[in-house]
C-alpha cells in the first residue's frame, strides 16, 4: 500500500471523506519559534491533502497531515474549507517547479514539494476540484434563488390588495442582495497546462514523472543504508557487481564465438572465390586459342 492509500484509509475514510490527492511538502521559510517545543528538524513529514465529503452537500477540504518520526501512523493537524482558500500561487508560470503558496483567510503557507511533478499533480487536481465545486455551488444557489422568487410571488399574490408590483420587485431585489456569493479560489502563476481543458495526458505524464522520482529516491536511500551498514552492504554490492560482470562475460564470449564462425566462413568463401577465378581464367585461355 502506498502512502496516499494509507493516508486515505487512516485519516479520511473514518471521517466519511474521500481523498483526491496528497503531496509531501516542507516549508520554504521557517516559522517563528514558539514557546512549545516541536521536536528536532526532520522529526516529522508533512502532507497537504485535498478531500471531499461523501455526505451532501459535498464539501471540498484542504487538510494538513503529519507523520512523526518513528511512527507509521498519520495525524490530522489543520483543516480548511475551499471557501477559506483564497489563493493558490504556482510561483513560476513558465516551467515546472516544486514551490507553491497556499493563502487562506488566516494563514499563508510557503511550501516546497518533494518534486515538481508532485506539485503539478496537486495543483492540477485541486484546480479541477475547485471548478467542479464552484459550478455545483452556483447551480444550487440558482435553485434556491428560483425557489425564493417563486415563494415571494406566491406571497405577493396571496397578500392584501394594497400590495403593488413595485413592492414585490423591491422585495425580490432585497432577497437577491441578501445572497452574497462566496469568493472563488484564485489560481495565479500556474502553468496553463495545469488549469486548461486538455489535462488528462499531462496528468498521466506527471504521474509517471512522480513515480520515477519516487523510485529514484528509494534507490538512493537504499544505497545510503547499505553504505551505513558497512561490510554487509559492501558484500551485497560486490555480489551484485559480480553477477553483472559474469553476465557481461557470457555475452562477450557468445559474441566472440559468433565472430569466429563468421571469420571462418569468410575465409572459406575467399578460397572458393579464388578457385572460381582460377577456373574462369583457364577457360578463357583455352577458348582464346
Short mmCIF file of C-alpha atoms in Angstrom, two decimals:
data_model
loop_
_atom_site.label_atom_id
_atom_site.label_comp_id
_atom_site.label_asym_id
_atom_site.label_seq_id
_atom_site.Cartn_x
_atom_site.Cartn_y
_atom_site.Cartn_z
CA UNK A 1 0.00 0.00 0.00
CA UNK A 2 1.45 3.38 -1.00
CA UNK A 3 1.45 6.48 1.22
CA UNK A 4 -1.60 8.12 -0.36
CA UNK A 5 -3.71 5.00 0.08
CA UNK A 6 -2.53 4.70 3.69
CA UNK A 7 -3.44 8.35 4.43
CA UNK A 8 -6.87 7.93 2.84
CA UNK A 9 -7.58 4.74 4.78
CA UNK A 10 -6.35 6.02 8.15
CA UNK A 11 -7.34 9.70 8.14
CA UNK A 12 -10.19 10.35 5.68
CA UNK A 13 -12.29 7.19 5.35
CA UNK A 14 -13.13 7.12 9.11
CA UNK A 15 -14.40 10.73 8.75
CA UNK A 16 -16.61 9.79 5.77
CA UNK A 17 -14.35 11.66 3.36
CA UNK A 18 -12.58 10.68 0.15
CA UNK A 19 -9.07 11.91 -0.52
CA UNK A 20 -8.39 13.22 -4.03
CA UNK A 21 -4.67 13.95 -3.84
CA UNK A 22 -1.84 14.34 -1.34
CA UNK A 23 1.58 15.94 -1.75
CA UNK A 24 4.57 15.67 0.55
CA UNK A 25 5.88 19.15 1.40
CA UNK A 26 8.29 21.06 3.58
CA UNK A 27 8.36 24.75 4.39
CA UNK A 28 10.44 27.10 2.26
CA UNK A 29 10.65 29.58 5.12
CA UNK A 30 10.95 28.61 8.76
CA UNK A 31 8.22 29.85 11.07
CA UNK A 32 8.95 31.84 14.21
CA UNK A 33 9.96 29.79 17.18
CA UNK A 34 7.11 29.08 19.55
CA UNK A 35 7.21 28.53 23.29
CA UNK A 36 6.24 24.89 22.84
CA UNK A 37 8.96 22.53 21.60
CA UNK A 38 8.10 20.95 18.26
CA UNK A 39 10.99 18.50 18.07
CA UNK A 40 14.14 18.48 16.06
CA UNK A 41 14.24 19.13 12.35
CA UNK A 42 13.25 16.09 10.34
CA UNK A 43 11.21 14.50 13.14
CA UNK A 44 8.04 14.55 11.02
CA UNK A 45 6.82 14.53 7.44
CA UNK A 46 4.08 16.90 6.26
CA UNK A 47 1.43 16.18 3.63
CA UNK A 48 -1.11 18.61 2.14
CA UNK A 49 -4.26 16.69 1.15
CA UNK A 50 -7.40 17.57 -0.80
CA UNK A 51 -10.53 15.63 0.14
CA UNK A 52 -14.29 15.76 -0.43
CA UNK A 53 -17.05 14.69 1.93
CA UNK A 54 -19.32 11.82 0.96
CA UNK A 55 -22.40 13.43 2.51
CA UNK A 56 -24.43 16.08 0.73
CA UNK A 57 -23.93 18.94 0.30
CA UNK A 58 -20.38 17.96 -0.60
CA UNK A 59 -17.58 19.96 1.00
CA UNK A 60 -14.12 20.37 -0.53
CA UNK A 61 -11.45 20.38 2.19
CA UNK A 62 -7.72 21.06 2.38
CA UNK A 63 -6.03 19.18 5.24
CA UNK A 64 -2.55 19.19 6.71
CA UNK A 65 -1.47 15.69 7.77
CA UNK A 66 1.74 14.76 9.57
CA UNK A 67 3.61 11.56 10.24
CA UNK A 68 6.06 11.81 13.11
CA UNK A 69 9.42 10.05 13.15
CA UNK A 70 9.42 6.51 14.44
CA UNK A 71 5.69 6.11 13.80
CA UNK A 72 3.82 4.62 10.87
CA UNK A 73 0.52 6.38 11.70
CA UNK A 74 -0.73 9.71 10.31
CA UNK A 75 -2.17 12.61 12.32
CA UNK A 76 -4.63 15.25 11.10
CA UNK A 77 -3.34 18.68 12.14
CA UNK A 78 -5.20 21.53 10.40
CA UNK A 79 -8.12 21.67 8.00
CA UNK A 80 -9.68 24.38 5.87
CA UNK A 81 -12.70 24.53 3.58
CA UNK A 82 -12.27 25.64 -0.01
CA UNK A 83 -14.13 28.87 0.88
CA UNK A 84 -11.21 29.70 3.18
CA UNK A 85 -8.66 29.03 0.45
CA UNK A 86 -8.22 32.43 -1.17
CA UNK A 87 -5.29 31.85 -3.49
CA UNK A 88 -3.02 29.17 -4.95
CA UNK A 89 0.27 30.63 -6.18
CA UNK A 90 2.30 28.43 -8.54
CA UNK A 91 5.31 30.81 -8.27
CA UNK A 92 6.58 30.22 -11.83
CA UNK A 93 4.15 30.04 -14.79
CA UNK A 94 6.89 29.23 -17.32
CA UNK A 95 8.39 25.97 -16.03
CA UNK A 96 7.83 23.08 -13.66
CA UNK A 97 8.96 23.94 -10.15
CA UNK A 98 8.32 22.39 -6.71
CA UNK A 99 7.47 25.71 -5.00
CA UNK A 100 3.91 26.89 -4.35
CA UNK A 101 1.97 29.02 -1.85
CA UNK A 102 -1.44 28.49 -0.27
CA UNK A 103 -3.18 31.63 1.02
CA UNK A 104 -6.04 31.12 3.49
CA UNK A 105 -8.18 33.59 5.43
CA UNK A 106 -5.99 33.26 8.50
CA UNK A 107 -2.69 31.81 7.20
CA UNK A 108 -0.15 31.94 4.38
CA UNK A 109 1.90 28.78 3.83
CA UNK A 110 5.02 28.71 1.63
CA UNK A 111 5.63 25.12 0.58
CA UNK A 112 8.24 23.13 -1.31
CA UNK A 113 7.01 19.81 -2.74
CA UNK A 114 9.19 16.71 -2.92
CA UNK A 115 9.37 17.20 -6.71
CA UNK A 116 7.97 19.47 -9.39
CA UNK A 117 5.86 16.61 -10.78
CA UNK A 118 4.20 16.02 -7.37
CA UNK A 119 3.38 19.72 -7.11
CA UNK A 120 1.94 19.83 -10.65
CA UNK A 121 -0.32 16.85 -9.92
CA UNK A 122 -1.53 18.53 -6.72
CA UNK A 123 -2.25 21.90 -8.39
CA UNK A 124 -3.96 20.29 -11.38
CA UNK A 125 -6.30 18.11 -9.31
CA UNK A 126 -7.02 20.94 -6.84
CA UNK A 127 -7.87 23.33 -9.68
CA UNK A 128 -10.35 20.99 -11.36
CA UNK A 129 -11.85 20.00 -7.99
CA UNK A 130 -12.42 23.72 -7.27
CA UNK A 131 -14.02 24.21 -10.69
CA UNK A 132 -16.44 21.33 -10.11
CA UNK A 133 -17.20 22.52 -6.57
CA UNK A 134 -17.91 26.14 -7.52
CA UNK A 135 -20.02 25.11 -10.52
CA UNK A 136 -22.11 22.89 -8.25
CA UNK A 137 -22.33 25.69 -5.70
CA UNK A 138 -23.54 28.14 -8.32
CA UNK A 139 -26.16 25.65 -9.51
CA UNK A 140 -27.50 25.05 -6.01
CA UNK A 141 -27.63 28.79 -5.28
CA UNK A 142 -29.53 29.32 -8.53
CA UNK A 143 -32.11 26.72 -7.49
CA UNK A 144 -32.52 28.31 -4.05
CA UNK A 145 -32.86 31.78 -5.59
CA UNK A 146 -35.50 30.49 -8.03
CA UNK A 147 -37.45 28.87 -5.17
CA UNK A 148 -37.35 32.07 -3.13
CA UNK A 149 -38.53 34.15 -6.07
CA UNK A 150 -41.42 31.74 -6.58
CA UNK A 151 -42.33 31.88 -2.90
CA UNK A 152 -42.11 35.68 -2.96
CA UNK A 153 -44.51 35.83 -5.95
CA UNK A 154 -46.84 33.45 -4.14
CA UNK A 155 -46.82 35.60 -1.01
CA UNK A 156 -47.46 38.75 -3.02
CA UNK A 157 -50.38 37.13 -4.83
CA UNK A 158 -51.91 35.85 -1.61
CA UNK A 159 -51.36 39.08 0.36
CA UNK A 160 -53.60 42.14 0.82
CA UNK A 161 -54.90 44.04 -2.16
CA UNK A 162 -52.79 47.14 -1.39
CA UNK A 163 -49.58 45.29 -2.38
CA UNK A 164 -48.33 46.64 -5.72
CA UNK A 165 -45.95 45.10 -8.31
CA UNK A 166 -43.37 47.72 -7.32
CA UNK A 167 -43.28 46.48 -3.75
CA UNK A 168 -42.94 42.88 -4.99
CA UNK A 169 -39.92 43.77 -7.16
CA UNK A 170 -38.32 45.59 -4.23
CA UNK A 171 -38.78 42.51 -2.08
CA UNK A 172 -37.15 40.33 -4.75
CA UNK A 173 -34.21 42.74 -5.08
CA UNK A 174 -33.73 42.71 -1.33
CA UNK A 175 -33.66 38.92 -1.30
CA UNK A 176 -31.16 38.83 -4.18
CA UNK A 177 -28.88 41.28 -2.37
CA UNK A 178 -29.00 39.12 0.73
CA UNK A 179 -27.27 36.34 -1.26
CA UNK A 180 -23.58 37.23 -1.48
CA UNK A 181 -21.73 34.55 -3.48
CA UNK A 182 -18.52 33.30 -1.91
CA UNK A 183 -15.28 34.46 -3.47
CA UNK A 184 -13.80 31.67 -5.54
CA UNK A 185 -10.23 30.43 -5.14
CA UNK A 186 -7.76 32.31 -7.32
CA UNK A 187 -5.00 30.43 -9.15
CA UNK A 188 -2.07 32.67 -10.14
CA UNK A 189 1.36 31.99 -11.65
CA UNK A 190 0.23 28.47 -12.59
CA UNK A 191 1.08 26.90 -15.91
CA UNK A 192 -1.75 26.93 -18.43
CA UNK A 193 -1.44 23.17 -18.95
CA UNK A 194 -2.40 22.69 -15.27
CA UNK A 195 -5.50 24.87 -15.47
CA UNK A 196 -6.55 24.14 -19.08
CA UNK A 197 -9.07 21.73 -20.52
CA UNK A 198 -6.60 19.30 -22.14
CA UNK A 199 -5.30 17.95 -18.84
CA UNK A 200 -5.64 14.15 -18.94
CA UNK A 201 -2.43 13.46 -20.84
CA UNK A 202 -0.49 16.00 -18.76
CA UNK A 203 -1.72 14.32 -15.58
CA UNK A 204 -0.56 10.91 -16.84
CA UNK A 205 2.86 12.34 -17.73
CA UNK A 206 3.23 13.97 -14.31
CA UNK A 207 2.20 10.76 -12.56
CA UNK A 208 4.88 8.87 -14.50
CA UNK A 209 7.46 11.51 -13.60
CA UNK A 210 6.45 11.37 -9.93
CA UNK A 211 6.65 7.57 -9.95
CA UNK A 212 10.14 7.62 -11.48
CA UNK A 213 11.23 10.28 -8.97
CA UNK A 214 9.97 8.18 -6.05
CA UNK A 215 11.75 5.09 -7.40
CA UNK A 216 14.97 7.07 -7.76
CA UNK A 217 14.66 8.35 -4.19
CA UNK A 218 14.12 4.80 -2.93
CA UNK A 219 17.20 3.56 -4.77
CA UNK A 220 19.31 6.40 -3.36
CA UNK A 221 18.02 5.75 0.16
CA UNK A 222 18.72 2.02 -0.18
CA UNK A 223 22.23 2.71 -1.39
CA UNK A 224 22.85 5.03 1.55
CA UNK A 225 21.55 2.45 4.01
CA UNK A 226 23.84 -0.19 2.54
CA UNK A 227 26.79 2.19 2.88
CA UNK A 228 25.90 2.97 6.50
CA UNK A 229 25.59 -0.73 7.36
CA UNK A 230 29.16 -1.22 6.21
CA UNK A 231 30.53 -4.64 5.31
CA UNK A 232 27.21 -6.49 4.69
CA UNK A 233 26.13 -3.77 2.30
CA UNK A 234 29.50 -3.88 0.59
CA UNK A 235 29.21 -7.64 0.20
CA UNK A 236 25.78 -7.24 -1.37
CA UNK A 237 27.15 -4.56 -3.67
CA UNK A 238 30.11 -6.71 -4.68
CA UNK A 239 27.81 -9.69 -5.19
CA UNK A 240 25.61 -7.61 -7.49
CA UNK A 241 28.62 -6.31 -9.38
CA UNK A 242 29.96 -9.86 -9.70
CA UNK A 243 26.69 -11.03 -11.24
CA UNK A 244 26.76 -8.15 -13.70
CA UNK A 245 30.38 -8.86 -14.69
CA UNK A 246 29.58 -12.55 -15.12
CA UNK A 247 26.66 -11.77 -17.42
CA UNK A 248 28.82 -9.39 -19.44
CA UNK A 249 31.49 -12.09 -19.81
CA UNK A 250 28.91 -14.60 -21.05
CA UNK A 251 27.59 -12.11 -23.60
CA UNK A 252 31.08 -11.24 -24.79
CA UNK A 253 32.02 -14.94 -25.08
CA UNK A 254 28.93 -15.67 -27.17
CA UNK A 255 29.62 -12.68 -29.36
CA UNK A 256 33.25 -13.80 -29.78
CA UNK A 257 32.11 -17.27 -30.88
CA UNK A 258 29.80 -15.71 -33.46
CA UNK A 259 32.62 -13.54 -34.80
CA UNK A 260 34.94 -16.55 -35.03
CA UNK A 261 32.36 -18.55 -37.00
CA UNK A 262 31.77 -15.58 -39.28
CA UNK A 263 35.50 -15.19 -39.87
CA UNK A 264 35.85 -18.91 -40.77
CA UNK A 265 33.01 -18.64 -43.27
CA UNK A 266 34.60 -15.56 -44.77
CA UNK A 267 37.92 -17.36 -45.27
CA UNK A 268 36.13 -20.35 -46.85
CA UNK A 269 34.27 -18.06 -49.25
CA UNK A 270 37.53 -16.36 -50.19
CA UNK A 271 39.10 -19.72 -51.10
CA UNK A 272 36.09 -20.73 -53.19
CA UNK A 273 36.11 -17.38 -54.92
CA UNK A 274 39.82 -17.75 -55.72
CA UNK A 275 39.25 -21.24 -57.13
CA UNK A 276 36.37 -19.97 -59.28
CA UNK A 277 38.54 -17.14 -60.57
CA UNK A 278 41.39 -19.52 -61.47
CA UNK A 279 38.98 -21.85 -63.31
CA UNK A 280 37.44 -18.97 -65.24
CA UNK A 281 40.91 -17.74 -66.24
CA UNK A 282 41.92 -21.18 -67.52
CA UNK A 283 38.73 -21.49 -69.56
CA UNK A 284 39.28 -18.08 -71.07
CA UNK A 285 42.82 -19.00 -72.15
CA UNK A 286 41.59 -22.30 -73.66
CA UNK A 287 38.86 -20.72 -75.78
CA UNK A 288 41.18 -17.93 -76.91
CA UNK A 289 43.50 -20.46 -78.58
#
